Amino acid sequence: MFKRINILKTLYIISVSVCILILLAYMISPFGGPLGIISLIQSGMFTAYRGYQLIPLDELYYPGNQHIKNLALINRIFTTGYFLFLLLGCMCPLLIKANKLLKYRLGICFFILALVCSFVGKIIWNFFVNQYFF
């Protein structure tokens, strides 16, 4: 039991540190800060490429094209989930009165969910972009 708590504590410290570093990088980057993150959530963080050329999906939207609207919604959902889980992971050390085991598990789970939103969202995004446009 003692080793298990030490392993969870180590993973918790690593997870929360990485969450803090990622959010700090977004906060101090050029065109970053809270408004940059909100803008990124509104526009989505995934982009579509054909070879090395960026495809601006916003320009492809017209009222009858439901595919672009769905792609933009998927992009925003995964981006919102990514930043939400990063923020929740950063706030786990504020759970002072919570059970330590619960706090460790929550911090690790929020970090893993942020990674899942990032990687699985990118895979789903690329699949649908390739399905609809290429």
Steps between C-alpha positions, in 0.01 A plus 500: 500500500784738582666452161170548321445839662858604419454402135167686485657804664787502249262465205278771650789744534611431142144531364419824679839647408449422133148650511636817658785523249269455201258766621790729589637458147162599356478796738842652421520413131462776239132571436427288807350573835142439603362671190728291278372182663138614461568583134659159454194334653268696270696422186630154597857387537509241222578595141469318170791460260531373147867415471663812639215734409260617773133463409291781652175320582330826600508612137334177383187558707179588325144464637424162346829334594431326830835312498706812573267598781534154655879508463518838671282369784720190546808722498357732766381215722840332511680832549268597785547159662878528468522838673235409758684185608831686510345764723340240726835320523664824609237553767545159663760626752228733633310197633665535840239325711435217255626149546859482368432187301197663335696818428783300338260300287311810386819683401625204298158443337462864396844494338422176316164639384672812366738278303210291373314813386811616317604177329162335440354835393778540243445148368123546470549846347741364235268210422201725437701756305637225275153348469327824397765681297755263353 
